[in-house]
């Protein structure tokens, strides 16, 4: 254990923030740390939109499912997969050649690049005493968010991130036993299933304590419910309309 690992192991999602401001310099430092994340072939296929304007944050709150902490946090970061820079580079240097920015591979690269950079940024923020929470609800109304933020073709909002000084000290949500996610030499389904069964008991107890006995749903049942009630079915057509996943 060292300071870096201790910081990582202490992560909690923060949904309530103090009035203390986050400076422009802090945001720039946090994003700079994000930029040092690994990037496939150094394409750096992402863009970050930092939103501080109260009216803009309030609009994003509405588009993200009325998550009030979006409006209340000092800074809301929208992490976007962005292949538009690569497309412009191809047009500048190889104007007569066909380019392949619309492939599934490049979509994966852009999405992974955004996620890696964002996680670097999250750790940097927490090292400065700030808190974050990721907002997948940014994809609830992807087209409206893209228009609000002026995103070009071949850019899409992957997730949001609230940023600010914590005004709460929430409990830490237990994670899956490592046996569920770490397999040596080859995938071992029975090992994973046994770990999930143990985790169901842990999560049921966690929910009982957190909700005062109102909930005790096992993790595997919660995940099953997510799959039989799919969300954001618009994403495939939205991504294709923005120039992704055409090959």
Short mmCIF file of C-alpha atoms in Angstrom, two decimals:
data_model
loop_
_atom_site.label_atom_id
_atom_site.label_comp_id
_atom_site.label_asym_id
_atom_site.label_seq_id
_atom_site.Cartn_x
_atom_site.Cartn_y
_atom_site.Cartn_z
CA UNK A 1 0.00 0.00 0.00
CA UNK A 2 1.22 3.51 -0.83
CA UNK A 3 -0.40 6.94 -1.08
CA UNK A 4 -1.56 6.43 -4.67
CA UNK A 5 -3.16 3.06 -3.99
CA UNK A 6 -4.71 4.38 -0.79
CA UNK A 7 -6.27 7.25 -2.74
CA UNK A 8 -7.67 4.85 -5.34
CA UNK A 9 -9.04 2.47 -2.70
CA UNK A 10 -10.81 5.33 -0.94
CA UNK A 11 -12.90 6.43 -3.95
CA UNK A 12 -16.52 7.37 -3.33
CA UNK A 13 -19.02 8.99 -5.65
CA UNK A 14 -19.89 12.47 -4.37
CA UNK A 15 -23.34 13.88 -5.04
CA UNK A 16 -23.40 16.83 -2.65
CA UNK A 17 -20.95 19.72 -2.94
CA UNK A 18 -19.97 22.70 -0.81
CA UNK A 19 -20.07 26.28 -2.05
CA UNK A 20 -16.27 26.39 -2.29
CA UNK A 21 -15.29 27.33 -5.86
CA UNK A 22 -13.17 25.21 -8.16
CA UNK A 23 -10.71 27.44 -9.98
CA UNK A 24 -9.98 27.53 -13.69
CA UNK A 25 -6.40 26.55 -12.87
CA UNK A 26 -7.58 23.49 -10.95
CA UNK A 27 -9.76 22.38 -13.86
CA UNK A 28 -6.87 22.85 -16.28
CA UNK A 29 -4.53 20.86 -14.03
CA UNK A 30 -7.09 18.06 -13.66
CA UNK A 31 -7.64 17.86 -17.41
CA UNK A 32 -3.88 18.00 -18.01
CA UNK A 33 -3.55 14.93 -15.79
CA UNK A 34 -6.29 13.31 -17.85
CA UNK A 35 -4.38 14.06 -21.02
CA UNK A 36 -1.45 12.02 -19.77
CA UNK A 37 -3.52 8.84 -19.83
CA UNK A 38 -2.62 6.19 -22.38
CA UNK A 39 -4.12 6.75 -25.82
CA UNK A 40 -4.31 4.28 -28.68
CA UNK A 41 -1.65 5.29 -31.24
CA UNK A 42 -1.64 8.71 -29.54
CA UNK A 43 -4.83 9.70 -31.37
CA UNK A 44 -6.23 11.39 -28.22
CA UNK A 45 -9.72 11.05 -29.63
CA UNK A 46 -11.66 12.98 -27.00
CA UNK A 47 -12.71 16.49 -26.07
CA UNK A 48 -13.78 17.84 -22.67
CA UNK A 49 -16.43 20.54 -22.30
CA UNK A 50 -16.21 22.33 -18.93
CA UNK A 51 -19.55 23.87 -17.97
CA UNK A 52 -19.78 26.45 -15.17
CA UNK A 53 -22.63 28.69 -16.34
CA UNK A 54 -25.62 28.08 -14.01
CA UNK A 55 -28.17 28.25 -16.81
CA UNK A 56 -26.21 25.79 -18.94
CA UNK A 57 -25.80 23.40 -16.00
CA UNK A 58 -29.51 23.63 -15.27
CA UNK A 59 -30.33 22.66 -18.85
CA UNK A 60 -27.95 19.72 -18.62
CA UNK A 61 -29.55 18.70 -15.32
CA UNK A 62 -32.92 18.49 -17.06
CA UNK A 63 -31.51 16.51 -19.98
CA UNK A 64 -29.75 14.08 -17.62
CA UNK A 65 -32.84 13.04 -15.68
CA UNK A 66 -33.13 15.89 -13.16
CA UNK A 67 -29.95 14.92 -11.28
CA UNK A 68 -29.73 18.01 -9.08
CA UNK A 69 -26.02 17.70 -8.32
CA UNK A 70 -25.28 18.65 -11.94
CA UNK A 71 -26.71 22.10 -11.27
CA UNK A 72 -25.22 22.31 -7.78
CA UNK A 73 -21.59 21.31 -8.50
CA UNK A 74 -19.19 24.16 -9.35
CA UNK A 75 -17.96 22.53 -12.57
CA UNK A 76 -19.60 19.94 -14.79
CA UNK A 77 -17.28 18.19 -17.26
CA UNK A 78 -18.70 16.51 -20.36
CA UNK A 79 -16.29 13.92 -21.75
CA UNK A 80 -16.78 13.36 -25.47
CA UNK A 81 -15.45 10.77 -27.85
CA UNK A 82 -14.19 12.90 -30.72
CA UNK A 83 -12.94 11.77 -34.11
CA UNK A 84 -13.55 15.12 -35.81
CA UNK A 85 -9.91 16.22 -35.36
CA UNK A 86 -8.73 13.04 -37.05
CA UNK A 87 -11.16 13.55 -39.92
CA UNK A 88 -9.88 17.10 -40.45
CA UNK A 89 -6.28 15.85 -40.36
CA UNK A 90 -7.06 13.29 -43.06
CA UNK A 91 -8.74 15.93 -45.20
CA UNK A 92 -5.74 18.23 -44.85
CA UNK A 93 -2.99 15.70 -45.55
CA UNK A 94 -4.76 13.20 -47.83
CA UNK A 95 -7.60 15.13 -49.47
CA UNK A 96 -7.97 12.60 -52.31
CA UNK A 97 -7.92 9.45 -50.18
CA UNK A 98 -10.83 7.70 -48.51
CA UNK A 99 -10.66 7.89 -44.72
CA UNK A 100 -12.21 5.43 -42.28
CA UNK A 101 -13.16 7.48 -39.25
CA UNK A 102 -16.62 5.89 -39.25
CA UNK A 103 -15.46 2.36 -38.40
CA UNK A 104 -16.46 0.47 -35.27
CA UNK A 105 -12.78 0.21 -34.30
CA UNK A 106 -12.35 3.98 -34.32
CA UNK A 107 -15.54 4.39 -32.30
CA UNK A 108 -14.12 2.03 -29.69
CA UNK A 109 -10.82 3.90 -29.68
CA UNK A 110 -12.56 7.26 -29.10
CA UNK A 111 -14.76 5.88 -26.32
CA UNK A 112 -11.88 4.14 -24.55
CA UNK A 113 -9.64 7.19 -24.89
CA UNK A 114 -12.30 9.38 -23.26
CA UNK A 115 -12.77 6.89 -20.42
CA UNK A 116 -9.04 6.54 -19.72
CA UNK A 117 -8.51 10.29 -19.68
CA UNK A 118 -11.54 10.85 -17.46
CA UNK A 119 -10.39 8.33 -14.88
CA UNK A 120 -6.95 9.93 -14.75
CA UNK A 121 -8.72 13.25 -14.20
CA UNK A 122 -10.93 11.78 -11.47
CA UNK A 123 -7.91 10.53 -9.54
CA UNK A 124 -6.17 13.90 -9.97
CA UNK A 125 -9.27 15.69 -8.67
CA UNK A 126 -9.48 13.45 -5.62
CA UNK A 127 -5.80 14.02 -4.91
CA UNK A 128 -6.62 17.75 -4.62
CA UNK A 129 -9.40 17.08 -2.11
CA UNK A 130 -12.20 17.35 -4.67
CA UNK A 131 -14.94 14.81 -5.30
CA UNK A 132 -16.54 13.53 -8.50
CA UNK A 133 -19.43 11.48 -9.73
CA UNK A 134 -19.81 10.15 -13.27
CA UNK A 135 -23.10 10.93 -15.05
CA UNK A 136 -24.19 8.33 -17.60
CA UNK A 137 -27.47 10.23 -17.87
CA UNK A 138 -25.70 12.56 -20.31
CA UNK A 139 -26.76 9.95 -22.91
CA UNK A 140 -30.46 10.13 -22.01
CA UNK A 141 -30.97 12.86 -24.61
CA UNK A 142 -27.78 12.62 -26.63
CA UNK A 143 -28.92 14.73 -29.57
CA UNK A 144 -30.17 17.58 -27.39
CA UNK A 145 -26.95 17.56 -25.34
CA UNK A 146 -24.87 17.59 -28.53
CA UNK A 147 -26.82 20.57 -29.86
CA UNK A 148 -26.60 22.42 -26.53
CA UNK A 149 -22.82 21.98 -26.41
CA UNK A 150 -22.27 22.60 -30.13
CA UNK A 151 -20.63 19.23 -30.75
CA UNK A 152 -19.54 18.66 -34.36
CA UNK A 153 -20.19 15.53 -36.37
CA UNK A 154 -18.01 12.63 -35.19
CA UNK A 155 -18.16 13.82 -31.56
CA UNK A 156 -20.56 12.47 -28.96
CA UNK A 157 -21.05 12.81 -25.19
CA UNK A 158 -19.79 9.65 -23.47
CA UNK A 159 -20.52 10.70 -19.88
CA UNK A 160 -20.54 13.71 -17.61
CA UNK A 161 -18.57 14.30 -14.43
CA UNK A 162 -19.58 16.53 -11.52
CA UNK A 163 -16.62 18.21 -9.87
CA UNK A 164 -16.43 20.05 -6.56
CA UNK A 165 -15.51 19.94 -2.89
CA UNK A 166 -17.47 17.23 -1.05
CA UNK A 167 -20.20 18.23 1.37
CA UNK A 168 -20.91 14.65 2.40
CA UNK A 169 -19.02 11.55 3.50
CA UNK A 170 -20.93 8.66 1.95
CA UNK A 171 -20.22 5.04 2.70
CA UNK A 172 -18.19 3.06 0.24
CA UNK A 173 -20.15 0.69 -1.98
CA UNK A 174 -18.67 -2.83 -1.88
CA UNK A 175 -17.19 -4.19 -5.09
CA UNK A 176 -17.32 -7.68 -6.54
CA UNK A 177 -14.93 -10.18 -4.96
CA UNK A 178 -11.74 -10.21 -6.95
CA UNK A 179 -12.34 -13.84 -7.92
CA UNK A 180 -15.22 -12.61 -10.08
CA UNK A 181 -13.04 -10.32 -12.16
CA UNK A 182 -9.49 -11.72 -11.92
CA UNK A 183 -8.97 -15.05 -13.65
CA UNK A 184 -5.52 -16.56 -14.14
CA UNK A 185 -4.51 -18.04 -17.51
CA UNK A 186 -8.09 -18.51 -18.77
CA UNK A 187 -11.69 -17.56 -18.05
CA UNK A 188 -13.23 -19.67 -15.26
CA UNK A 189 -17.04 -19.28 -15.23
CA UNK A 190 -17.67 -21.38 -12.12
CA UNK A 191 -15.18 -19.32 -10.12
CA UNK A 192 -16.97 -16.16 -11.22
CA UNK A 193 -20.43 -17.48 -10.38
CA UNK A 194 -19.39 -18.53 -6.90
CA UNK A 195 -17.98 -15.05 -6.29
CA UNK A 196 -21.22 -13.44 -7.50
CA UNK A 197 -23.24 -15.56 -5.07
CA UNK A 198 -21.10 -14.29 -2.19
CA UNK A 199 -21.40 -10.74 -3.47
CA UNK A 200 -25.20 -11.00 -3.58
CA UNK A 201 -25.18 -11.53 0.18
CA UNK A 202 -22.76 -8.63 0.76
CA UNK A 203 -24.79 -6.22 -1.37
CA UNK A 204 -28.10 -7.26 0.18
CA UNK A 205 -26.69 -6.45 3.62
CA UNK A 206 -25.21 -3.18 2.36
CA UNK A 207 -28.59 -2.08 0.98
CA UNK A 208 -30.37 -3.07 4.18
CA UNK A 209 -28.02 -0.88 6.20
CA UNK A 210 -28.10 2.02 3.72
CA UNK A 211 -31.90 2.09 3.39
CA UNK A 212 -32.85 1.16 6.95
CA UNK A 213 -34.23 -2.18 5.80
CA UNK A 214 -36.30 -0.80 2.91
CA UNK A 215 -34.21 -2.61 0.27
CA UNK A 216 -32.14 -5.78 0.20
CA UNK A 217 -32.08 -6.70 -3.48
CA UNK A 218 -29.17 -8.98 -4.46
CA UNK A 219 -26.73 -7.52 -6.99
CA UNK A 220 -27.38 -10.20 -9.62
CA UNK A 221 -31.12 -9.46 -9.52
CA UNK A 222 -30.45 -5.74 -9.95
CA UNK A 223 -28.28 -6.49 -12.96
CA UNK A 224 -30.90 -8.83 -14.42
CA UNK A 225 -33.48 -6.06 -14.10
CA UNK A 226 -31.19 -3.71 -16.01
CA UNK A 227 -30.94 -6.16 -18.90
CA UNK A 228 -34.63 -7.01 -19.18
CA UNK A 229 -35.54 -3.31 -19.09
CA UNK A 230 -33.09 -1.81 -21.58
CA UNK A 231 -32.32 1.91 -21.56
CA UNK A 232 -31.20 4.46 -24.16
CA UNK A 233 -32.30 2.42 -27.15
CA UNK A 234 -31.75 5.53 -29.28
CA UNK A 235 -27.95 5.33 -29.03
CA UNK A 236 -27.33 3.19 -32.12
CA UNK A 237 -29.23 5.47 -34.48
CA UNK A 238 -27.86 8.57 -32.76
CA UNK A 239 -24.26 7.41 -33.19
CA UNK A 240 -24.80 6.55 -36.84
CA UNK A 241 -26.37 9.96 -37.45
CA UNK A 242 -23.24 11.54 -35.98
CA UNK A 243 -20.96 9.62 -38.32
CA UNK A 244 -19.99 6.62 -36.16
CA UNK A 245 -20.43 2.86 -36.71
CA UNK A 246 -21.06 3.06 -40.44
CA UNK A 247 -18.54 0.32 -41.23
#
